[in-house]
Amino acid sequence: MEMGIGEKGKAIVSCDASQITVVLDLPNIDGWISAMVTAEDVASIVVGSLGFSLGSGYSLELIQVTEEDGTPHVFGVRPGNPERDGETLAFTTQIEIFNLALRLAGRDIFFRLAIRDYLQAINDVSDCASYCYRAVESIKSSFVMKTGLDRWDEMHAALGTTREAITSNIKQYADPVRHGNWVNAKPTDKFIRWRMLEMTRDILRKYLEIEQPVI
């Protein structure tokens, strides 16, 4: 399948044995990361249309981009800080965090679903902000359930968060998308997405420390 992109660009999409390949011919593309985002958008159009027509819940995962000169870039499940080589979202006390998270997730539905959304955010460029904000809202809802007060104050007081920081780093990007207003969605890049993922992770960690302290 061939699709036109812009005035002079095009994309060729093919699928064999559930493996989809997108070949981009875009003279003005800005690097392989931009190519990845574009290829994912193109593939989503095709896969979404096919799934819609068949009533089938297909999903899509882009795992590799190959540059014109043959240089491959494989995408993993653990992104790195674009400003500091070697830094990831992983905790240095990984085993301890795993054990605490396992206990809390087993008895706290808000934390359990917040983790699910956070992990979705890590791998979803388009909906990263929406998943991050929903994860934060899950934690806020936990405090609402305990106090009966539908507000953010208790979460901010307990976790040291602020409305301004959450709005500037996550909410302003999530709101248009959450309401289906894609035209007014603010663009994000790898630096913005890293900050929202980092903030979401830290909110989950602070909640974990309060609700499941080390014994």
mmCIF file with all atom_site columns, C-alpha atoms in Angstrom:
data_model
loop_
_atom_site.group_PDB
_atom_site.id
_atom_site.type_symbol
_atom_site.label_atom_id
_atom_site.label_alt_id
_atom_site.label_comp_id
_atom_site.label_asym_id
_atom_site.label_entity_id
_atom_site.label_seq_id
_atom_site.pdbx_PDB_ins_code
_atom_site.Cartn_x
_atom_site.Cartn_y
_atom_site.Cartn_z
_atom_site.occupancy
_atom_site.B_iso_or_equiv
_atom_site.pdbx_formal_charge
_atom_site.auth_seq_id
_atom_site.auth_comp_id
_atom_site.auth_asym_id
_atom_site.auth_atom_id
_atom_site.pdbx_PDB_model_num
ATOM 1   C CA . MET A 1 1   ? 0.000   0.000   0.000  1.00 0.00 ? 1   MET A CA 1
ATOM 2   C CA . GLU A 1 2   ? 1.376   3.429   -0.958 1.00 0.00 ? 2   GLU A CA 1
ATOM 3   C CA . MET A 1 3   ? 0.416   6.680   0.756  1.00 0.00 ? 3   MET A CA 1
ATOM 4   C CA . GLY A 1 4   ? 1.323   10.239  -0.174 1.00 0.00 ? 4   GLY A CA 1
ATOM 5   C CA . ILE A 1 5   ? 2.807   12.441  2.558  1.00 0.00 ? 5   ILE A CA 1
ATOM 6   C CA . GLY A 1 6   ? 2.941   16.167  1.981  1.00 0.00 ? 6   GLY A CA 1
ATOM 7   C CA . GLU A 1 7   ? 3.761   17.446  -1.491 1.00 0.00 ? 7   GLU A CA 1
ATOM 8   C CA . LYS A 1 8   ? 6.650   15.181  -2.463 1.00 0.00 ? 8   LYS A CA 1
ATOM 9   C CA . GLY A 1 9   ? 6.845   12.463  0.174  1.00 0.00 ? 9   GLY A CA 1
ATOM 10  C CA . LYS A 1 10  ? 5.399   8.987   0.252  1.00 0.00 ? 10  LYS A CA 1
ATOM 11  C CA . ALA A 1 11  ? 5.247   5.880   2.416  1.00 0.00 ? 11  ALA A CA 1
ATOM 12  C CA . ILE A 1 12  ? 5.002   2.273   1.300  1.00 0.00 ? 12  ILE A CA 1
ATOM 13  C CA . VAL A 1 13  ? 3.413   -0.089  3.819  1.00 0.00 ? 13  VAL A CA 1
ATOM 14  C CA . SER A 1 14  ? 3.537   -3.872  3.595  1.00 0.00 ? 14  SER A CA 1
ATOM 15  C CA . CYS A 1 15  ? 2.650   -6.686  5.966  1.00 0.00 ? 15  CYS A CA 1
ATOM 16  C CA . ASP A 1 16  ? 3.807   -10.297 5.965  1.00 0.00 ? 16  ASP A CA 1
ATOM 17  C CA . ALA A 1 17  ? 3.083   -12.835 8.715  1.00 0.00 ? 17  ALA A CA 1
ATOM 18  C CA . SER A 1 18  ? 1.921   -10.091 11.101 1.00 0.00 ? 18  SER A CA 1
ATOM 19  C CA . GLN A 1 19  ? 5.156   -8.121  10.583 1.00 0.00 ? 19  GLN A CA 1
ATOM 20  C CA . ILE A 1 20  ? 4.530   -4.647  9.213  1.00 0.00 ? 20  ILE A CA 1
ATOM 21  C CA . THR A 1 21  ? 7.183   -2.665  7.328  1.00 0.00 ? 21  THR A CA 1
ATOM 22  C CA . VAL A 1 22  ? 7.014   1.032   6.483  1.00 0.00 ? 22  VAL A CA 1
ATOM 23  C CA . VAL A 1 23  ? 9.403   2.490   3.909  1.00 0.00 ? 23  VAL A CA 1
ATOM 24  C CA . LEU A 1 24  ? 9.541   6.292   3.980  1.00 0.00 ? 24  LEU A CA 1
ATOM 25  C CA . ASP A 1 25  ? 10.594  8.503   1.098  1.00 0.00 ? 25  ASP A CA 1
ATOM 26  C CA . LEU A 1 26  ? 10.667  11.910  2.776  1.00 0.00 ? 26  LEU A CA 1
ATOM 27  C CA . PRO A 1 27  ? 13.449  14.238  1.595  1.00 0.00 ? 27  PRO A CA 1
ATOM 28  C CA . ASN A 1 28  ? 13.006  16.697  4.471  1.00 0.00 ? 28  ASN A CA 1
ATOM 29  C CA . ILE A 1 29  ? 12.681  14.266  7.397  1.00 0.00 ? 29  ILE A CA 1
ATOM 30  C CA . ASP A 1 30  ? 14.586  15.461  10.480 1.00 0.00 ? 30  ASP A CA 1
ATOM 31  C CA . GLY A 1 31  ? 16.502  12.402  11.642 1.00 0.00 ? 31  GLY A CA 1
ATOM 32  C CA . TRP A 1 32  ? 15.622  8.828   12.453 1.00 0.00 ? 32  TRP A CA 1
ATOM 33  C CA . ILE A 1 33  ? 13.551  9.642   15.563 1.00 0.00 ? 33  ILE A CA 1
ATOM 34  C CA . SER A 1 34  ? 11.244  11.820  13.480 1.00 0.00 ? 34  SER A CA 1
ATOM 35  C CA . ALA A 1 35  ? 11.154  9.003   10.938 1.00 0.00 ? 35  ALA A CA 1
ATOM 36  C CA . MET A 1 36  ? 10.083  6.598   13.683 1.00 0.00 ? 36  MET A CA 1
ATOM 37  C CA . VAL A 1 37  ? 7.224   8.850   14.792 1.00 0.00 ? 37  VAL A CA 1
ATOM 38  C CA . THR A 1 38  ? 6.088   9.324   11.177 1.00 0.00 ? 38  THR A CA 1
ATOM 39  C CA . ALA A 1 39  ? 6.309   5.600   10.399 1.00 0.00 ? 39  ALA A CA 1
ATOM 40  C CA . GLU A 1 40  ? 4.310   4.790   13.516 1.00 0.00 ? 40  GLU A CA 1
ATOM 41  C CA . ASP A 1 41  ? 1.602   7.265   12.501 1.00 0.00 ? 41  ASP A CA 1
ATOM 42  C CA . VAL A 1 42  ? 1.407   5.784   9.005  1.00 0.00 ? 42  VAL A CA 1
ATOM 43  C CA . ALA A 1 43  ? 1.311   2.220   10.310 1.00 0.00 ? 43  ALA A CA 1
ATOM 44  C CA . SER A 1 44  ? -1.390  3.181   12.831 1.00 0.00 ? 44  SER A CA 1
ATOM 45  C CA . ILE A 1 45  ? -3.565  4.540   10.030 1.00 0.00 ? 45  ILE A CA 1
ATOM 46  C CA . VAL A 1 46  ? -3.328  1.278   8.112  1.00 0.00 ? 46  VAL A CA 1
ATOM 47  C CA . VAL A 1 47  ? -3.645  -1.073  11.090 1.00 0.00 ? 47  VAL A CA 1
ATOM 48  C CA . GLY A 1 48  ? -6.456  0.988   12.614 1.00 0.00 ? 48  GLY A CA 1
ATOM 49  C CA . SER A 1 49  ? -8.430  1.034   9.390  1.00 0.00 ? 49  SER A CA 1
ATOM 50  C CA . LEU A 1 50  ? -7.976  -2.700  8.906  1.00 0.00 ? 50  LEU A CA 1
ATOM 51  C CA . GLY A 1 51  ? -8.923  -3.507  12.491 1.00 0.00 ? 51  GLY A CA 1
ATOM 52  C CA . PHE A 1 52  ? -11.979 -1.243  12.257 1.00 0.00 ? 52  PHE A CA 1
ATOM 53  C CA . SER A 1 53  ? -13.155 -2.957  9.083  1.00 0.00 ? 53  SER A CA 1
ATOM 54  C CA . LEU A 1 54  ? -12.689 -6.426  10.588 1.00 0.00 ? 54  LEU A CA 1
ATOM 55  C CA . GLY A 1 55  ? -13.869 -5.626  14.096 1.00 0.00 ? 55  GLY A CA 1
ATOM 56  C CA . SER A 1 56  ? -10.515 -6.861  15.381 1.00 0.00 ? 56  SER A CA 1
ATOM 57  C CA . GLY A 1 57  ? -8.433  -5.305  18.156 1.00 0.00 ? 57  GLY A CA 1
ATOM 58  C CA . TYR A 1 58  ? -5.089  -5.192  16.425 1.00 0.00 ? 58  TYR A CA 1
ATOM 59  C CA . SER A 1 59  ? -2.163  -3.500  18.175 1.00 0.00 ? 59  SER A CA 1
ATOM 60  C CA . LEU A 1 60  ? 1.041   -2.068  16.799 1.00 0.00 ? 60  LEU A CA 1
ATOM 61  C CA . GLU A 1 61  ? 4.603   -2.007  18.116 1.00 0.00 ? 61  GLU A CA 1
ATOM 62  C CA . LEU A 1 62  ? 7.421   -0.445  16.148 1.00 0.00 ? 62  LEU A CA 1
ATOM 63  C CA . ILE A 1 63  ? 10.697  -2.151  17.108 1.00 0.00 ? 63  ILE A CA 1
ATOM 64  C CA . GLN A 1 64  ? 13.326  -0.939  14.643 1.00 0.00 ? 64  GLN A CA 1
ATOM 65  C CA . VAL A 1 65  ? 14.191  1.947   12.347 1.00 0.00 ? 65  VAL A CA 1
ATOM 66  C CA . THR A 1 66  ? 16.825  1.551   9.640  1.00 0.00 ? 66  THR A CA 1
ATOM 67  C CA . GLU A 1 67  ? 18.389  4.674   8.178  1.00 0.00 ? 67  GLU A CA 1
ATOM 68  C CA . GLU A 1 68  ? 19.050  5.147   4.487  1.00 0.00 ? 68  GLU A CA 1
ATOM 69  C CA . ASP A 1 69  ? 22.709  4.137   4.930  1.00 0.00 ? 69  ASP A CA 1
ATOM 70  C CA . GLY A 1 70  ? 21.674  0.898   6.649  1.00 0.00 ? 70  GLY A CA 1
ATOM 71  C CA . THR A 1 71  ? 22.274  2.012   10.251 1.00 0.00 ? 71  THR A CA 1
ATOM 72  C CA . PRO A 1 72  ? 19.728  0.199   12.481 1.00 0.00 ? 72  PRO A CA 1
ATOM 73  C CA . HIS A 1 73  ? 18.132  1.576   15.647 1.00 0.00 ? 73  HIS A CA 1
ATOM 74  C CA . VAL A 1 74  ? 16.322  -0.963  17.828 1.00 0.00 ? 74  VAL A CA 1
ATOM 75  C CA . PHE A 1 75  ? 13.744  0.294   20.318 1.00 0.00 ? 75  PHE A CA 1
ATOM 76  C CA . GLY A 1 76  ? 13.675  -1.360  23.711 1.00 0.00 ? 76  GLY A CA 1
ATOM 77  C CA . VAL A 1 77  ? 11.262  -1.075  26.605 1.00 0.00 ? 77  VAL A CA 1
ATOM 78  C CA . ARG A 1 78  ? 13.566  1.064   28.769 1.00 0.00 ? 78  ARG A CA 1
ATOM 79  C CA . PRO A 1 79  ? 14.078  4.595   27.440 1.00 0.00 ? 79  PRO A CA 1
ATOM 80  C CA . GLY A 1 80  ? 17.112  6.640   28.386 1.00 0.00 ? 80  GLY A CA 1
ATOM 81  C CA . ASN A 1 81  ? 17.445  10.242  29.479 1.00 0.00 ? 81  ASN A CA 1
ATOM 82  C CA . PRO A 1 82  ? 18.098  12.214  26.266 1.00 0.00 ? 82  PRO A CA 1
ATOM 83  C CA . GLU A 1 83  ? 20.256  14.656  28.236 1.00 0.00 ? 83  GLU A CA 1
ATOM 84  C CA . ARG A 1 84  ? 22.336  12.173  30.265 1.00 0.00 ? 84  ARG A CA 1
ATOM 85  C CA . ASP A 1 85  ? 23.773  9.024   28.722 1.00 0.00 ? 85  ASP A CA 1
ATOM 86  C CA . GLY A 1 86  ? 23.208  5.865   30.729 1.00 0.00 ? 86  GLY A CA 1
ATOM 87  C CA . GLU A 1 87  ? 20.397  7.248   32.914 1.00 0.00 ? 87  GLU A CA 1
ATOM 88  C CA . THR A 1 88  ? 17.091  5.386   32.750 1.00 0.00 ? 88  THR A CA 1
ATOM 89  C CA . LEU A 1 89  ? 13.827  5.410   34.688 1.00 0.00 ? 89  LEU A CA 1
ATOM 90  C CA . ALA A 1 90  ? 14.940  2.354   36.661 1.00 0.00 ? 90  ALA A CA 1
ATOM 91  C CA . PHE A 1 91  ? 15.481  2.558   40.418 1.00 0.00 ? 91  PHE A CA 1
ATOM 92  C CA . THR A 1 92  ? 18.927  1.862   41.861 1.00 0.00 ? 92  THR A CA 1
ATOM 93  C CA . THR A 1 93  ? 17.194  -0.188  44.584 1.00 0.00 ? 93  THR A CA 1
ATOM 94  C CA . GLN A 1 94  ? 15.278  -2.183  41.970 1.00 0.00 ? 94  GLN A CA 1
ATOM 95  C CA . ILE A 1 95  ? 14.752  -5.391  43.986 1.00 0.00 ? 95  ILE A CA 1
ATOM 96  C CA . GLU A 1 96  ? 13.462  -3.467  46.991 1.00 0.00 ? 96  GLU A CA 1
ATOM 97  C CA . ILE A 1 97  ? 11.112  -1.363  44.855 1.00 0.00 ? 97  ILE A CA 1
ATOM 98  C CA . PHE A 1 98  ? 9.883   -4.475  43.050 1.00 0.00 ? 98  PHE A CA 1
ATOM 99  C CA . ASN A 1 99  ? 8.975   -6.206  46.310 1.00 0.00 ? 99  ASN A CA 1
ATOM 100 C CA . LEU A 1 100 ? 7.232   -3.128  47.734 1.00 0.00 ? 100 LEU A CA 1
ATOM 101 C CA . ALA A 1 101 ? 5.349   -2.454  44.500 1.00 0.00 ? 101 ALA A CA 1
ATOM 102 C CA . LEU A 1 102 ? 4.274   -6.080  44.294 1.00 0.00 ? 102 LEU A CA 1
ATOM 103 C CA . ARG A 1 103 ? 2.739   -5.932  47.769 1.00 0.00 ? 103 ARG A CA 1
ATOM 104 C CA . LEU A 1 104 ? 0.997   -2.612  47.266 1.00 0.00 ? 104 LEU A CA 1
ATOM 105 C CA . ALA A 1 105 ? -0.290  -3.400  43.761 1.00 0.00 ? 105 ALA A CA 1
ATOM 106 C CA . GLY A 1 106 ? -1.876  -6.562  45.129 1.00 0.00 ? 106 GLY A CA 1
ATOM 107 C CA . ARG A 1 107 ? -4.093  -4.636  47.546 1.00 0.00 ? 107 ARG A CA 1
ATOM 108 C CA . ASP A 1 108 ? -4.368  -1.114  46.097 1.00 0.00 ? 108 ASP A CA 1
ATOM 109 C CA . ILE A 1 109 ? -6.308  -0.841  42.823 1.00 0.00 ? 109 ILE A CA 1
ATOM 110 C CA . PHE A 1 110 ? -5.339  2.804   42.358 1.00 0.00 ? 110 PHE A CA 1
ATOM 111 C CA . PHE A 1 111 ? -1.622  2.025   42.483 1.00 0.00 ? 111 PHE A CA 1
ATOM 112 C CA . ARG A 1 112 ? -2.058  -1.104  40.367 1.00 0.00 ? 112 ARG A CA 1
ATOM 113 C CA . LEU A 1 113 ? -3.809  0.741   37.541 1.00 0.00 ? 113 LEU A CA 1
ATOM 114 C CA . ALA A 1 114 ? -1.478  3.739   37.843 1.00 0.00 ? 114 ALA A CA 1
ATOM 115 C CA . ILE A 1 115 ? 1.472   1.422   37.196 1.00 0.00 ? 115 ILE A CA 1
ATOM 116 C CA . ARG A 1 116 ? -0.319  -0.023  34.172 1.00 0.00 ? 116 ARG A CA 1
ATOM 117 C CA . ASP A 1 117 ? -0.844  3.445   32.711 1.00 0.00 ? 117 ASP A CA 1
ATOM 118 C CA . TYR A 1 118 ? 2.736   4.488   33.499 1.00 0.00 ? 118 TYR A CA 1
ATOM 119 C CA . LEU A 1 119 ? 4.122   1.490   31.606 1.00 0.00 ? 119 LEU A CA 1
ATOM 120 C CA . GLN A 1 120 ? 1.829   2.267   28.668 1.00 0.00 ? 120 GLN A CA 1
ATOM 121 C CA . ALA A 1 121 ? 3.149   5.835   28.678 1.00 0.00 ? 121 ALA A CA 1
ATOM 122 C CA . ILE A 1 122 ? 6.738   4.629   28.399 1.00 0.00 ? 122 ILE A CA 1
ATOM 123 C CA . ASN A 1 123 ? 6.095   2.946   25.055 1.00 0.00 ? 123 ASN A CA 1
ATOM 124 C CA . ASP A 1 124 ? 3.397   5.190   23.545 1.00 0.00 ? 124 ASP A CA 1
ATOM 125 C CA . VAL A 1 125 ? 4.697   8.423   22.019 1.00 0.00 ? 125 VAL A CA 1
ATOM 126 C CA . SER A 1 126 ? 1.302   9.758   20.925 1.00 0.00 ? 126 SER A CA 1
ATOM 127 C CA . ASP A 1 127 ? -0.546  9.063   24.177 1.00 0.00 ? 127 ASP A CA 1
ATOM 128 C CA . CYS A 1 128 ? 2.346   9.426   26.627 1.00 0.00 ? 128 CYS A CA 1
ATOM 129 C CA . ALA A 1 129 ? 0.849   12.514  28.273 1.00 0.00 ? 129 ALA A CA 1
ATOM 130 C CA . SER A 1 130 ? -2.631  10.983  28.557 1.00 0.00 ? 130 SER A CA 1
ATOM 131 C CA . TYR A 1 131 ? -1.341  7.829   30.224 1.00 0.00 ? 131 TYR A CA 1
ATOM 132 C CA . CYS A 1 132 ? 0.915   9.809   32.569 1.00 0.00 ? 132 CYS A CA 1
ATOM 133 C CA . TYR A 1 133 ? -1.907  12.101  33.623 1.00 0.00 ? 133 TYR A CA 1
ATOM 134 C CA . ARG A 1 134 ? -4.301  9.218   34.182 1.00 0.00 ? 134 ARG A CA 1
ATOM 135 C CA . ALA A 1 135 ? -1.679  7.529   36.369 1.00 0.00 ? 135 ALA A CA 1
ATOM 136 C CA . VAL A 1 136 ? -1.369  10.707  38.438 1.00 0.00 ? 136 VAL A CA 1
ATOM 137 C CA . GLU A 1 137 ? -5.151  11.012  38.631 1.00 0.00 ? 137 GLU A CA 1
ATOM 138 C CA . SER A 1 138 ? -5.321  7.444   39.956 1.00 0.00 ? 138 SER A CA 1
ATOM 139 C CA . ILE A 1 139 ? -3.117  8.424   42.875 1.00 0.00 ? 139 ILE A CA 1
ATOM 140 C CA . LYS A 1 140 ? -5.210  11.540  43.467 1.00 0.00 ? 140 LYS A CA 1
ATOM 141 C CA . SER A 1 141 ? -8.345  9.352   43.466 1.00 0.00 ? 141 SER A CA 1
ATOM 142 C CA . SER A 1 142 ? -6.858  7.201   46.204 1.00 0.00 ? 142 SER A CA 1
ATOM 143 C CA . PHE A 1 143 ? -6.707  10.223  48.490 1.00 0.00 ? 143 PHE A CA 1
ATOM 144 C CA . VAL A 1 144 ? -10.238 11.237  47.463 1.00 0.00 ? 144 VAL A CA 1
ATOM 145 C CA . MET A 1 145 ? -11.546 7.802   48.456 1.00 0.00 ? 145 MET A CA 1
ATOM 146 C CA . LYS A 1 146 ? -9.888  8.036   51.872 1.00 0.00 ? 146 LYS A CA 1
ATOM 147 C CA . THR A 1 147 ? -11.019 11.564  52.695 1.00 0.00 ? 147 THR A CA 1
ATOM 148 C CA . GLY A 1 148 ? -14.267 11.851  50.756 1.00 0.00 ? 148 GLY A CA 1
ATOM 149 C CA . LEU A 1 149 ? -13.062 15.220  49.437 1.00 0.00 ? 149 LEU A CA 1
ATOM 150 C CA . ASP A 1 150 ? -12.854 15.458  45.644 1.00 0.00 ? 150 ASP A CA 1
ATOM 151 C CA . ARG A 1 151 ? -9.807  17.671  45.422 1.00 0.00 ? 151 ARG A CA 1
ATOM 152 C CA . TRP A 1 152 ? -6.025  17.533  44.910 1.00 0.00 ? 152 TRP A CA 1
ATOM 153 C CA . ASP A 1 153 ? -4.978  19.161  48.197 1.00 0.00 ? 153 ASP A CA 1
ATOM 154 C CA . GLU A 1 154 ? -4.461  15.959  50.181 1.00 0.00 ? 154 GLU A CA 1
ATOM 155 C CA . MET A 1 155 ? -2.252  14.419  47.501 1.00 0.00 ? 155 MET A CA 1
ATOM 156 C CA . HIS A 1 156 ? -0.166  17.572  47.188 1.00 0.00 ? 156 HIS A CA 1
ATOM 157 C CA . ALA A 1 157 ? 0.269   17.755  50.958 1.00 0.00 ? 157 ALA A CA 1
ATOM 158 C CA . ALA A 1 158 ? 1.233   14.098  51.305 1.00 0.00 ? 158 ALA A CA 1
ATOM 159 C CA . LEU A 1 159 ? 3.528   13.774  48.273 1.00 0.00 ? 159 LEU A CA 1
ATOM 160 C CA . GLY A 1 160 ? 4.944   17.275  47.992 1.00 0.00 ? 160 GLY A CA 1
ATOM 161 C CA . THR A 1 161 ? 3.492   17.789  44.512 1.00 0.00 ? 161 THR A CA 1
ATOM 162 C CA . THR A 1 162 ? 2.045   21.024  43.150 1.00 0.00 ? 162 THR A CA 1
ATOM 163 C CA . ARG A 1 163 ? -0.741  21.822  40.731 1.00 0.00 ? 163 ARG A CA 1
ATOM 164 C CA . GLU A 1 164 ? 1.555   24.120  38.748 1.00 0.00 ? 164 GLU A CA 1
ATOM 165 C CA . ALA A 1 165 ? 4.247   21.478  38.182 1.00 0.00 ? 165 ALA A CA 1
ATOM 166 C CA . ILE A 1 166 ? 1.767   18.774  37.131 1.00 0.00 ? 166 ILE A CA 1
ATOM 167 C CA . THR A 1 167 ? -0.006  21.177  34.775 1.00 0.00 ? 167 THR A CA 1
ATOM 168 C CA . SER A 1 168 ? 3.152   22.481  33.090 1.00 0.00 ? 168 SER A CA 1
ATOM 169 C CA . ASN A 1 169 ? 4.811   19.064  32.717 1.00 0.00 ? 169 ASN A CA 1
ATOM 170 C CA . ILE A 1 170 ? 1.848   16.787  31.974 1.00 0.00 ? 170 ILE A CA 1
ATOM 171 C CA . LYS A 1 171 ? -1.690  18.174  32.080 1.00 0.00 ? 171 LYS A CA 1
ATOM 172 C CA . GLN A 1 172 ? -1.318  20.857  29.405 1.00 0.00 ? 172 GLN A CA 1
ATOM 173 C CA . TYR A 1 173 ? -0.217  18.168  26.942 1.00 0.00 ? 173 TYR A CA 1
ATOM 174 C CA . ALA A 1 174 ? -2.792  15.608  28.043 1.00 0.00 ? 174 ALA A CA 1
ATOM 175 C CA . ASP A 1 175 ? -5.955  17.740  28.149 1.00 0.00 ? 175 ASP A CA 1
ATOM 176 C CA . PRO A 1 176 ? -6.628  18.254  24.412 1.00 0.00 ? 176 PRO A CA 1
ATOM 177 C CA . VAL A 1 177 ? -5.896  14.597  23.627 1.00 0.00 ? 177 VAL A CA 1
ATOM 178 C CA . ARG A 1 178 ? -8.022  13.321  26.522 1.00 0.00 ? 178 ARG A CA 1
ATOM 179 C CA . HIS A 1 179 ? -10.949 15.294  25.115 1.00 0.00 ? 179 HIS A CA 1
ATOM 180 C CA . GLY A 1 180 ? -10.354 14.153  21.540 1.00 0.00 ? 180 GLY A CA 1
ATOM 181 C CA . ASN A 1 181 ? -9.179  17.597  20.448 1.00 0.00 ? 181 ASN A CA 1
ATOM 182 C CA . TRP A 1 182 ? -6.130  16.449  18.484 1.00 0.00 ? 182 TRP A CA 1
ATOM 183 C CA . VAL A 1 183 ? -5.992  19.658  16.431 1.00 0.00 ? 183 VAL A CA 1
ATOM 184 C CA . ASN A 1 184 ? -5.093  21.697  19.522 1.00 0.00 ? 184 ASN A CA 1
ATOM 185 C CA . ALA A 1 185 ? -2.786  19.094  21.048 1.00 0.00 ? 185 ALA A CA 1
ATOM 186 C CA . LYS A 1 186 ? 0.570   20.571  22.040 1.00 0.00 ? 186 LYS A CA 1
ATOM 187 C CA . PRO A 1 187 ? 3.507   18.840  20.334 1.00 0.00 ? 187 PRO A CA 1
ATOM 188 C CA . THR A 1 188 ? 5.979   16.928  22.477 1.00 0.00 ? 188 THR A CA 1
ATOM 189 C CA . ASP A 1 189 ? 9.546   15.800  21.935 1.00 0.00 ? 189 ASP A CA 1
ATOM 190 C CA . LYS A 1 190 ? 11.849  13.312  23.672 1.00 0.00 ? 190 LYS A CA 1
ATOM 191 C CA . PHE A 1 191 ? 12.847  15.886  26.296 1.00 0.00 ? 191 PHE A CA 1
ATOM 192 C CA . ILE A 1 192 ? 9.262   16.808  27.201 1.00 0.00 ? 192 ILE A CA 1
ATOM 193 C CA . ARG A 1 193 ? 8.213   13.143  27.316 1.00 0.00 ? 193 ARG A CA 1
ATOM 194 C CA . TRP A 1 194 ? 11.163  12.278  29.545 1.00 0.00 ? 194 TRP A CA 1
ATOM 195 C CA . ARG A 1 195 ? 10.165  14.984  32.035 1.00 0.00 ? 195 ARG A CA 1
ATOM 196 C CA . MET A 1 196 ? 6.555   13.800  32.202 1.00 0.00 ? 196 MET A CA 1
ATOM 197 C CA . LEU A 1 197 ? 7.624   10.162  32.624 1.00 0.00 ? 197 LEU A CA 1
ATOM 198 C CA . GLU A 1 198 ? 10.115  11.128  35.313 1.00 0.00 ? 198 GLU A CA 1
ATOM 199 C CA . MET A 1 199 ? 7.497   13.154  37.212 1.00 0.00 ? 199 MET A CA 1
ATOM 200 C CA . THR A 1 200 ? 4.946   10.335  36.989 1.00 0.00 ? 200 THR A CA 1
ATOM 201 C CA . ARG A 1 201 ? 7.496   7.807   38.231 1.00 0.00 ? 201 ARG A CA 1
ATOM 202 C CA . ASP A 1 202 ? 8.435   10.026  41.172 1.00 0.00 ? 202 ASP A CA 1
ATOM 203 C CA . ILE A 1 203 ? 4.793   10.535  42.180 1.00 0.00 ? 203 ILE A CA 1
ATOM 204 C CA . LEU A 1 204 ? 4.248   6.771   42.129 1.00 0.00 ? 204 LEU A CA 1
ATOM 205 C CA . ARG A 1 205 ? 7.428   6.237   44.156 1.00 0.00 ? 205 ARG A CA 1
ATOM 206 C CA . LYS A 1 206 ? 6.401   8.773   46.824 1.00 0.00 ? 206 LYS A CA 1
ATOM 207 C CA . TYR A 1 207 ? 2.968   7.167   47.092 1.00 0.00 ? 207 TYR A CA 1
ATOM 208 C CA . LEU A 1 208 ? 4.606   3.750   47.396 1.00 0.00 ? 208 LEU A CA 1
ATOM 209 C CA . GLU A 1 209 ? 6.848   4.977   50.215 1.00 0.00 ? 209 GLU A CA 1
ATOM 210 C CA . ILE A 1 210 ? 3.812   6.207   52.168 1.00 0.00 ? 210 ILE A CA 1
ATOM 211 C CA . GLU A 1 211 ? 1.468   3.300   51.536 1.00 0.00 ? 211 GLU A CA 1
ATOM 212 C CA . GLN A 1 212 ? 3.995   0.440   51.616 1.00 0.00 ? 212 GLN A CA 1
ATOM 213 C CA . PRO A 1 213 ? 6.936   1.493   53.796 1.00 0.00 ? 213 PRO A CA 1
ATOM 214 C CA . VAL A 1 214 ? 9.961   -0.780  54.224 1.00 0.00 ? 214 VAL A CA 1
ATOM 215 C CA . ILE A 1 215 ? 9.535   -3.037  57.248 1.00 0.00 ? 215 ILE A CA 1
#
